[in-house]
């Protein structure tokens, strides 16, 4: 694999191309009716490949991916549950990822500028690195958090199969990198804590992966209301169905099956891998689990956030 190109901004490892474009990103002009989908990542792109691959990745939103599930939910709500319209929207423009930069492709900032309002945009940035205009314009933020242990497992397998990401090393090595925040977009702990602490000061709908898994209709309804939409029961039920793991695993627009094996090697691990809560139990040793719980308590001390670790 090509060596990872990560550089730090204020101690947070980011893609080198993002750092090169940092002033454009920081000067991004948010609009009051922007909706920003925010997540801690389980994805990124660190290497460069051919134009064709970049075009393909861009088309499928992979270069800007993360949060495939919530994107699909938001898309389906925006398109009133119309699957075809939703697929067309995906091809035309996936919600731009504001810190994405890979010249000569248009950057995320440029893509966002070219979009009609109201815009739905995405980011993996922690609060301290968010372009200030999002706060100044009191935009709406949709944050999705996933419990740290499953997130670590998912990120590990994603780095194994994504040939554009640094090799994660062994599980033991990855455990260290993740807990020390030495992965793209930095520490899970700081990211989640930061956004959680902002949630009562700004218009933030804070969602949990585990809650969506447990009661998708209820959580999708929250998203719908937050987006100012009012869809009827039949449409809601359809969105629940279409955004289920099983459906998305079969859908070429979401399972990335059309992306070249030289980028995503799904024989190593499928892009739509398991989609469950509690897979960490198949990875963490008892000793790792005890150690992680200790680290977790220390790093999350003082926050009121509570994660469900199994369903
Ligand atoms: P696993 O690796 O645990 O299976 P991202 O989209 O941010 O890269 O996150 C990918 C994770 O979300 C993967 O987790 C993937 O299976 C899961 N996921 C994607 N769509 C899902 C869905 N509809 N339901 C449940 N999990 C989903």
mmCIF file of C-alpha atoms and ligand atoms in Angstrom:
data_model
loop_
_atom_site.group_PDB
_atom_site.id
_atom_site.type_symbol
_atom_site.label_atom_id
_atom_site.label_comp_id
_atom_site.label_asym_id
_atom_site.label_seq_id
_atom_site.Cartn_x
_atom_site.Cartn_y
_atom_site.Cartn_z
ATOM 1 C CA UNK A 1 0.000 0.000 0.000
ATOM 2 C CA UNK A 2 1.067 3.581 -0.528
ATOM 3 C CA UNK A 3 2.166 5.215 2.724
ATOM 4 C CA UNK A 4 -0.641 7.023 4.539
ATOM 5 C CA UNK A 5 -0.724 10.723 3.932
ATOM 6 C CA UNK A 6 -1.911 12.076 7.227
ATOM 7 C CA UNK A 7 -0.909 15.457 8.577
ATOM 8 C CA UNK A 8 -2.061 17.076 11.763
ATOM 9 C CA UNK A 9 -4.095 20.208 12.277
ATOM 10 C CA UNK A 10 -4.122 21.203 15.936
ATOM 11 C CA UNK A 11 -3.162 17.649 16.855
ATOM 12 C CA UNK A 12 -5.845 15.957 14.721
ATOM 13 C CA UNK A 13 -4.581 13.655 11.942
ATOM 14 C CA UNK A 14 -6.287 14.537 8.664
ATOM 15 C CA UNK A 15 -5.709 13.748 5.029
ATOM 16 C CA UNK A 16 -2.763 15.684 3.638
ATOM 17 C CA UNK A 17 -4.894 17.090 0.818
ATOM 18 C CA UNK A 18 -7.413 18.377 3.356
ATOM 19 C CA UNK A 19 -4.626 20.108 5.236
ATOM 20 C CA UNK A 20 -3.350 21.654 1.972
ATOM 21 C CA UNK A 21 -6.822 23.095 1.473
ATOM 22 C CA UNK A 22 -7.284 24.153 5.063
ATOM 23 C CA UNK A 23 -7.836 27.887 4.575
ATOM 24 C CA UNK A 24 -10.566 27.272 1.978
ATOM 25 C CA UNK A 25 -12.256 24.864 4.402
ATOM 26 C CA UNK A 26 -12.015 27.203 7.389
ATOM 27 C CA UNK A 27 -13.427 30.068 5.314
ATOM 28 C CA UNK A 28 -16.370 27.991 4.134
ATOM 29 C CA UNK A 29 -19.531 30.094 4.102
ATOM 30 C CA UNK A 30 -22.355 28.134 5.668
ATOM 31 C CA UNK A 31 -25.942 29.281 5.117
ATOM 32 C CA UNK A 32 -28.575 29.383 7.871
ATOM 33 C CA UNK A 33 -30.641 26.666 6.180
ATOM 34 C CA UNK A 34 -27.761 24.206 5.743
ATOM 35 C CA UNK A 35 -28.085 20.785 7.344
ATOM 36 C CA UNK A 36 -24.765 19.230 8.310
ATOM 37 C CA UNK A 37 -24.472 15.471 8.873
ATOM 38 C CA UNK A 38 -21.651 14.921 11.341
ATOM 39 C CA UNK A 39 -20.040 11.662 12.359
ATOM 40 C CA UNK A 40 -16.835 10.259 13.658
ATOM 41 C CA UNK A 41 -15.477 8.447 10.628
ATOM 42 C CA UNK A 42 -14.944 4.900 9.808
ATOM 43 C CA UNK A 43 -13.632 5.933 6.422
ATOM 44 C CA UNK A 44 -11.409 8.286 4.488
ATOM 45 C CA UNK A 45 -9.100 8.305 1.533
ATOM 46 C CA UNK A 46 -5.414 8.645 1.998
ATOM 47 C CA UNK A 47 -3.781 7.580 -1.233
ATOM 48 C CA UNK A 48 -4.151 8.603 -4.812
ATOM 49 C CA UNK A 49 -5.185 6.350 -7.638
ATOM 50 C CA UNK A 50 -6.071 6.941 -11.268
ATOM 51 C CA UNK A 51 -8.534 9.561 -12.411
ATOM 52 C CA UNK A 52 -11.013 6.911 -13.387
ATOM 53 C CA UNK A 53 -11.056 5.425 -9.928
ATOM 54 C CA UNK A 54 -11.356 8.845 -8.383
ATOM 55 C CA UNK A 55 -14.282 9.644 -10.657
ATOM 56 C CA UNK A 56 -15.909 6.360 -9.729
ATOM 57 C CA UNK A 57 -15.325 6.883 -6.058
ATOM 58 C CA UNK A 58 -16.595 10.385 -6.259
ATOM 59 C CA UNK A 59 -19.691 9.224 -8.089
ATOM 60 C CA UNK A 60 -20.423 6.672 -5.427
ATOM 61 C CA UNK A 61 -19.648 9.075 -2.669
ATOM 62 C CA UNK A 62 -16.895 6.868 -1.362
ATOM 63 C CA UNK A 63 -14.266 9.540 -1.187
ATOM 64 C CA UNK A 64 -16.628 11.358 1.023
ATOM 65 C CA UNK A 65 -18.186 8.444 2.729
ATOM 66 C CA UNK A 66 -18.888 7.612 6.298
ATOM 67 C CA UNK A 67 -22.304 7.254 7.737
ATOM 68 C CA UNK A 68 -23.670 5.412 4.744
ATOM 69 C CA UNK A 69 -26.756 4.582 6.724
ATOM 70 C CA UNK A 70 -27.765 8.054 7.882
ATOM 71 C CA UNK A 71 -27.027 9.467 4.428
ATOM 72 C CA UNK A 72 -29.391 6.963 2.920
ATOM 73 C CA UNK A 73 -32.035 7.823 5.503
ATOM 74 C CA UNK A 74 -31.655 11.561 4.866
ATOM 75 C CA UNK A 75 -31.700 11.012 1.084
ATOM 76 C CA UNK A 76 -34.851 8.936 1.300
ATOM 77 C CA UNK A 77 -36.554 11.556 3.468
ATOM 78 C CA UNK A 78 -35.476 14.341 1.097
ATOM 79 C CA UNK A 79 -36.864 12.371 -1.854
ATOM 80 C CA UNK A 80 -40.107 11.509 -0.018
ATOM 81 C CA UNK A 81 -39.302 7.787 -0.069
ATOM 82 C CA UNK A 82 -38.931 7.629 -3.859
ATOM 83 C CA UNK A 83 -36.188 5.056 -4.444
ATOM 84 C CA UNK A 84 -35.506 6.037 -8.059
ATOM 85 C CA UNK A 85 -35.265 9.734 -7.310
ATOM 86 C CA UNK A 86 -33.006 8.876 -4.422
ATOM 87 C CA UNK A 87 -30.672 6.884 -6.658
ATOM 88 C CA UNK A 88 -30.596 9.683 -9.210
ATOM 89 C CA UNK A 89 -29.776 12.155 -6.450
ATOM 90 C CA UNK A 90 -26.920 9.922 -5.331
ATOM 91 C CA UNK A 91 -25.434 9.876 -8.825
ATOM 92 C CA UNK A 92 -25.821 13.621 -9.327
ATOM 93 C CA UNK A 93 -24.554 14.779 -5.984
ATOM 94 C CA UNK A 94 -23.920 12.980 -2.781
ATOM 95 C CA UNK A 95 -24.027 15.433 0.079
ATOM 96 C CA UNK A 96 -20.669 17.164 -0.252
ATOM 97 C CA UNK A 97 -18.112 16.389 2.372
ATOM 98 C CA UNK A 98 -16.804 19.810 3.325
ATOM 99 C CA UNK A 99 -13.212 18.864 4.137
ATOM 100 C CA UNK A 100 -12.751 16.717 1.047
ATOM 101 C CA UNK A 101 -10.010 17.883 -1.280
ATOM 102 C CA UNK A 102 -8.346 15.978 -4.056
ATOM 103 C CA UNK A 103 -7.184 18.194 -6.918
ATOM 104 C CA UNK A 104 -8.000 18.330 -9.789
ATOM 105 C CA UNK A 105 -11.463 17.192 -8.670
ATOM 106 C CA UNK A 106 -13.629 20.000 -7.293
ATOM 107 C CA UNK A 107 -13.218 20.187 -3.539
ATOM 108 C CA UNK A 108 -16.075 19.625 -1.113
ATOM 109 C CA UNK A 109 -16.245 23.383 -0.538
ATOM 110 C CA UNK A 110 -16.535 24.018 -4.283
ATOM 111 C CA UNK A 111 -19.197 21.328 -4.671
ATOM 112 C CA UNK A 112 -21.184 22.809 -1.792
ATOM 113 C CA UNK A 113 -20.936 26.301 -3.304
ATOM 114 C CA UNK A 114 -22.386 25.004 -6.549
ATOM 115 C CA UNK A 115 -25.365 23.386 -4.817
ATOM 116 C CA UNK A 116 -28.841 24.876 -4.614
ATOM 117 C CA UNK A 117 -30.199 25.609 -1.131
ATOM 118 C CA UNK A 118 -31.294 24.111 1.153
ATOM 119 C CA UNK A 119 -28.082 22.093 1.212
ATOM 120 C CA UNK A 120 -27.273 18.898 3.089
ATOM 121 C CA UNK A 121 -23.556 18.628 3.705
ATOM 122 C CA UNK A 122 -21.337 16.246 5.589
ATOM 123 C CA UNK A 123 -18.277 16.317 7.777
ATOM 124 C CA UNK A 124 -16.194 14.158 10.072
ATOM 125 C CA UNK A 125 -14.560 17.159 11.718
ATOM 126 C CA UNK A 126 -14.454 17.476 15.488
ATOM 127 C CA UNK A 127 -16.112 20.624 16.855
ATOM 128 C CA UNK A 128 -12.900 22.600 17.293
ATOM 129 C CA UNK A 129 -12.033 22.249 13.597
ATOM 130 C CA UNK A 130 -15.462 23.011 12.168
ATOM 131 C CA UNK A 131 -15.565 26.114 9.927
ATOM 132 C CA UNK A 132 -16.867 28.846 12.289
ATOM 133 C CA UNK A 133 -19.623 29.971 9.902
ATOM 134 C CA UNK A 134 -21.635 26.840 10.787
ATOM 135 C CA UNK A 135 -21.868 28.022 14.392
ATOM 136 C CA UNK A 136 -22.343 31.677 13.404
ATOM 137 C CA UNK A 137 -25.293 30.796 11.160
ATOM 138 C CA UNK A 138 -26.876 28.509 13.736
ATOM 139 C CA UNK A 139 -27.142 25.681 11.201
ATOM 140 C CA UNK A 140 -28.812 22.362 11.916
ATOM 141 C CA UNK A 141 -26.509 19.476 12.777
ATOM 142 C CA UNK A 142 -27.344 15.805 12.646
ATOM 143 C CA UNK A 143 -24.796 13.853 14.663
ATOM 144 C CA UNK A 144 -24.686 10.054 14.727
ATOM 145 C CA UNK A 145 -22.605 8.311 17.364
ATOM 146 C CA UNK A 146 -21.775 4.615 17.603
ATOM 147 C CA UNK A 147 -20.369 2.882 20.647
ATOM 148 C CA UNK A 148 -16.580 3.020 20.672
ATOM 149 C CA UNK A 149 -15.964 -0.723 20.683
ATOM 150 C CA UNK A 150 -18.078 -1.533 17.629
ATOM 151 C CA UNK A 151 -16.777 1.598 15.938
ATOM 152 C CA UNK A 152 -13.195 0.422 16.471
ATOM 153 C CA UNK A 153 -13.985 -3.021 15.053
ATOM 154 C CA UNK A 154 -15.740 -1.560 12.036
ATOM 155 C CA UNK A 155 -12.957 0.968 11.357
ATOM 156 C CA UNK A 156 -10.345 -1.824 11.655
ATOM 157 C CA UNK A 157 -12.043 -4.018 9.047
ATOM 158 C CA UNK A 158 -12.594 -1.025 6.807
ATOM 159 C CA UNK A 159 -8.897 -0.188 6.899
ATOM 160 C CA UNK A 160 -8.073 -3.811 6.084
ATOM 161 C CA UNK A 161 -10.187 -3.841 2.954
ATOM 162 C CA UNK A 162 -9.705 -0.256 1.787
ATOM 163 C CA UNK A 163 -6.463 -0.202 -0.165
ATOM 164 C CA UNK A 164 -6.393 3.589 0.011
ATOM 165 C CA UNK A 165 -6.147 3.588 3.781
ATOM 166 C CA UNK A 166 -3.087 2.857 5.856
ATOM 167 C CA UNK A 167 -2.688 -0.790 6.744
ATOM 168 C CA UNK A 168 -4.242 -1.106 10.217
ATOM 169 C CA UNK A 169 -1.642 -3.676 11.338
ATOM 170 C CA UNK A 170 -2.720 -6.412 13.703
ATOM 171 C CA UNK A 171 -5.839 -6.068 15.806
ATOM 172 C CA UNK A 172 -3.589 -5.496 18.836
ATOM 173 C CA UNK A 173 -1.760 -2.695 17.037
ATOM 174 C CA UNK A 174 -4.988 -1.143 15.861
ATOM 175 C CA UNK A 175 -6.365 -1.226 19.402
ATOM 176 C CA UNK A 176 -3.461 1.049 20.400
ATOM 177 C CA UNK A 177 -3.832 3.389 17.405
ATOM 178 C CA UNK A 178 -7.562 3.810 17.959
ATOM 179 C CA UNK A 179 -7.432 4.342 21.710
ATOM 180 C CA UNK A 180 -4.599 6.868 21.259
ATOM 181 C CA UNK A 181 -6.525 8.769 18.589
ATOM 182 C CA UNK A 182 -3.848 7.989 16.018
ATOM 183 C CA UNK A 183 -6.339 7.388 13.231
ATOM 184 C CA UNK A 184 -7.870 9.699 10.667
ATOM 185 C CA UNK A 185 -9.940 12.474 12.312
ATOM 186 C CA UNK A 186 -8.409 11.733 15.686
ATOM 187 C CA UNK A 187 -9.806 10.465 18.923
ATOM 188 C CA UNK A 188 -13.283 8.904 19.037
ATOM 189 C CA UNK A 189 -13.541 10.043 22.674
ATOM 190 C CA UNK A 190 -12.884 13.716 21.958
ATOM 191 C CA UNK A 191 -15.091 13.718 18.881
ATOM 192 C CA UNK A 192 -18.137 12.264 20.588
ATOM 193 C CA UNK A 193 -17.637 14.236 23.799
ATOM 194 C CA UNK A 194 -17.205 17.479 21.897
ATOM 195 C CA UNK A 195 -20.377 17.139 19.860
ATOM 196 C CA UNK A 196 -22.342 15.876 22.865
ATOM 197 C CA UNK A 197 -21.360 18.957 24.852
ATOM 198 C CA UNK A 198 -22.583 21.241 22.038
ATOM 199 C CA UNK A 199 -25.952 19.598 21.670
ATOM 200 C CA UNK A 200 -27.903 21.887 24.000
ATOM 201 C CA UNK A 201 -26.332 25.088 22.722
ATOM 202 C CA UNK A 202 -27.040 24.569 19.017
ATOM 203 C CA UNK A 203 -29.647 22.887 16.839
ATOM 204 C CA UNK A 204 -28.157 19.416 17.103
ATOM 205 C CA UNK A 205 -30.108 16.205 16.712
ATOM 206 C CA UNK A 206 -27.887 13.675 18.440
ATOM 207 C CA UNK A 207 -28.596 10.122 17.330
ATOM 208 C CA UNK A 208 -27.155 6.768 18.293
ATOM 209 C CA UNK A 209 -26.461 3.956 15.827
ATOM 210 C CA UNK A 210 -27.719 1.466 18.402
ATOM 211 C CA UNK A 211 -31.036 3.287 18.803
ATOM 212 C CA UNK A 212 -31.584 3.393 15.026
ATOM 213 C CA UNK A 213 -30.879 -0.323 14.951
ATOM 214 C CA UNK A 214 -33.303 -1.001 17.796
ATOM 215 C CA UNK A 215 -36.201 1.138 16.623
ATOM 216 C CA UNK A 216 -35.515 2.485 13.128
ATOM 217 C CA UNK A 217 -38.981 3.915 12.606
ATOM 218 C CA UNK A 218 -38.870 5.957 15.788
ATOM 219 C CA UNK A 219 -35.401 7.359 15.010
ATOM 220 C CA UNK A 220 -36.201 8.012 11.342
ATOM 221 C CA UNK A 221 -39.278 9.929 12.485
ATOM 222 C CA UNK A 222 -37.016 12.125 14.637
ATOM 223 C CA UNK A 223 -34.813 12.840 11.622
ATOM 224 C CA UNK A 224 -37.862 13.608 9.502
ATOM 225 C CA UNK A 225 -39.214 16.111 12.033
ATOM 226 C CA UNK A 226 -35.798 17.684 12.482
ATOM 227 C CA UNK A 227 -35.627 18.156 8.707
ATOM 228 C CA UNK A 228 -39.027 19.852 8.807
ATOM 229 C CA UNK A 229 -40.706 17.099 6.790
ATOM 230 C CA UNK A 230 -43.950 15.336 7.439
ATOM 231 C CA UNK A 231 -44.200 12.040 5.607
ATOM 232 C CA UNK A 232 -47.088 9.658 6.066
ATOM 233 C CA UNK A 233 -46.882 6.230 7.685
ATOM 234 C CA UNK A 234 -46.645 4.305 4.405
ATOM 235 C CA UNK A 235 -43.705 6.368 3.224
ATOM 236 C CA UNK A 236 -42.018 6.047 6.601
ATOM 237 C CA UNK A 237 -42.431 2.269 6.542
ATOM 238 C CA UNK A 238 -40.923 2.193 3.083
ATOM 239 C CA UNK A 239 -37.934 4.233 4.231
ATOM 240 C CA UNK A 240 -37.443 1.853 7.163
ATOM 241 C CA UNK A 241 -37.456 -1.090 4.761
ATOM 242 C CA UNK A 242 -35.225 0.487 2.125
ATOM 243 C CA UNK A 243 -32.620 1.551 4.659
ATOM 244 C CA UNK A 244 -32.397 -1.796 6.439
ATOM 245 C CA UNK A 245 -28.994 -3.459 6.467
ATOM 246 C CA UNK A 246 -30.277 -6.335 4.348
ATOM 247 C CA UNK A 247 -31.624 -4.030 1.625
ATOM 248 C CA UNK A 248 -28.572 -1.786 1.625
ATOM 249 C CA UNK A 249 -26.261 -4.790 1.411
ATOM 250 C CA UNK A 250 -28.020 -5.842 -1.800
ATOM 251 C CA UNK A 251 -28.185 -2.335 -3.261
ATOM 252 C CA UNK A 252 -25.261 -1.574 -5.636
ATOM 253 C CA UNK A 253 -25.633 2.135 -4.826
ATOM 254 C CA UNK A 254 -24.851 1.480 -1.195
ATOM 255 C CA UNK A 255 -22.819 -1.754 -1.120
ATOM 256 C CA UNK A 256 -20.008 -0.322 -3.304
ATOM 257 C CA UNK A 257 -19.906 -3.504 -5.387
ATOM 258 C CA UNK A 258 -19.071 -1.441 -8.474
ATOM 259 C CA UNK A 259 -15.918 0.001 -6.958
ATOM 260 C CA UNK A 260 -12.699 -1.606 -8.195
ATOM 261 C CA UNK A 261 -11.087 -4.324 -6.089
ATOM 262 C CA UNK A 262 -7.853 -2.343 -6.223
ATOM 263 C CA UNK A 263 -9.588 0.201 -3.996
ATOM 264 C CA UNK A 264 -12.098 -1.764 -1.964
ATOM 265 C CA UNK A 265 -11.179 -5.413 -1.695
ATOM 266 C CA UNK A 266 -14.449 -6.901 -0.558
ATOM 267 C CA UNK A 267 -12.918 -10.388 -0.530
ATOM 268 C CA UNK A 268 -11.009 -9.215 2.567
ATOM 269 C CA UNK A 269 -14.082 -7.770 4.245
ATOM 270 C CA UNK A 270 -17.381 -6.642 2.700
ATOM 271 C CA UNK A 271 -18.170 -2.930 2.720
ATOM 272 C CA UNK A 272 -21.573 -3.707 4.221
ATOM 273 C CA UNK A 273 -19.982 -5.999 6.757
ATOM 274 C CA UNK A 274 -22.288 -7.028 9.636
ATOM 275 C CA UNK A 275 -24.312 -4.007 10.658
ATOM 276 C CA UNK A 276 -24.846 -5.273 14.193
ATOM 277 C CA UNK A 277 -24.455 -4.054 17.756
ATOM 278 C CA UNK A 278 -22.022 -6.021 19.924
ATOM 279 C CA UNK A 279 -19.637 -7.464 17.316
ATOM 280 C CA UNK A 280 -16.844 -6.133 19.553
ATOM 281 C CA UNK A 281 -17.339 -9.250 21.669
ATOM 282 C CA UNK A 282 -15.926 -11.303 18.804
ATOM 283 C CA UNK A 283 -12.786 -9.157 18.736
ATOM 284 C CA UNK A 284 -11.888 -7.862 22.188
ATOM 285 C CA UNK A 285 -10.031 -10.226 24.497
ATOM 286 C CA UNK A 286 -11.082 -10.113 28.148
ATOM 287 C CA UNK A 287 -7.869 -8.227 28.990
ATOM 288 C CA UNK A 288 -8.400 -5.713 26.161
ATOM 289 C CA UNK A 289 -11.961 -5.181 27.270
ATOM 290 C CA UNK A 290 -10.927 -4.450 30.845
ATOM 291 C CA UNK A 291 -8.210 -2.106 29.670
ATOM 292 C CA UNK A 292 -10.538 -0.350 27.283
ATOM 293 C CA UNK A 293 -13.199 0.128 29.965
ATOM 294 C CA UNK A 294 -10.608 1.792 32.186
ATOM 295 C CA UNK A 295 -9.447 4.101 29.408
ATOM 296 C CA UNK A 296 -13.068 4.849 28.554
ATOM 297 C CA UNK A 297 -13.969 5.815 32.113
ATOM 298 C CA UNK A 298 -11.001 8.141 32.317
ATOM 299 C CA UNK A 299 -11.488 9.791 28.954
ATOM 300 C CA UNK A 300 -15.253 10.151 29.243
ATOM 301 C CA UNK A 301 -15.250 11.254 32.878
ATOM 302 C CA UNK A 302 -17.777 13.987 33.557
ATOM 303 C CA UNK A 303 -19.924 13.442 30.457
ATOM 304 C CA UNK A 304 -23.498 12.260 30.708
ATOM 305 C CA UNK A 305 -23.469 10.336 27.437
ATOM 306 C CA UNK A 306 -24.500 6.715 27.641
ATOM 307 C CA UNK A 307 -23.943 4.055 25.018
ATOM 308 C CA UNK A 308 -25.707 0.789 24.541
ATOM 309 C CA UNK A 309 -23.112 -1.936 23.937
ATOM 310 C CA UNK A 310 -25.417 -4.770 22.988
ATOM 311 C CA UNK A 311 -29.054 -5.176 22.010
HETATM 312 P P1 LIG B 1 -19.947 -2.883 10.468
HETATM 313 O O1 LIG B 1 -18.552 -2.797 9.942
HETATM 314 O O2 LIG B 1 -19.998 -3.091 11.949
HETATM 315 O O3 LIG B 1 -20.799 -3.882 9.735
HETATM 316 P P2 LIG B 1 -19.785 3.999 7.614
HETATM 317 O O4 LIG B 1 -20.917 4.081 6.674
HETATM 318 O O5 LIG B 1 -19.663 5.184 8.513
HETATM 319 O O6 LIG B 1 -18.527 3.668 6.911
HETATM 320 O O7 LIG B 1 -20.130 2.846 8.654
HETATM 321 C C1 LIG B 1 -20.215 1.545 8.199
HETATM 322 C C2 LIG B 1 -20.839 0.699 9.279
HETATM 323 O O8 LIG B 1 -22.245 0.947 9.296
HETATM 324 C C3 LIG B 1 -20.654 -0.802 8.961
HETATM 325 O O9 LIG B 1 -20.632 -1.463 10.223
HETATM 326 C C4 LIG B 1 -21.924 -1.058 8.188
HETATM 327 O O10 LIG B 1 -22.284 -2.420 8.108
HETATM 328 C C5 LIG B 1 -22.921 -0.269 9.018
HETATM 329 N N1 LIG B 1 -24.148 0.019 8.274
HETATM 330 C C6 LIG B 1 -24.288 0.591 7.067
HETATM 331 N N2 LIG B 1 -25.574 0.598 6.692
HETATM 332 C C7 LIG B 1 -26.255 0.018 7.708
HETATM 333 C C8 LIG B 1 -27.646 -0.278 7.935
HETATM 334 N N3 LIG B 1 -28.564 0.000 7.027
HETATM 335 N N4 LIG B 1 -27.982 -0.870 9.100
HETATM 336 C C9 LIG B 1 -27.056 -1.168 10.026
HETATM 337 N N5 LIG B 1 -25.737 -0.922 9.866
HETATM 338 C C10 LIG B 1 -25.351 -0.342 8.725
#
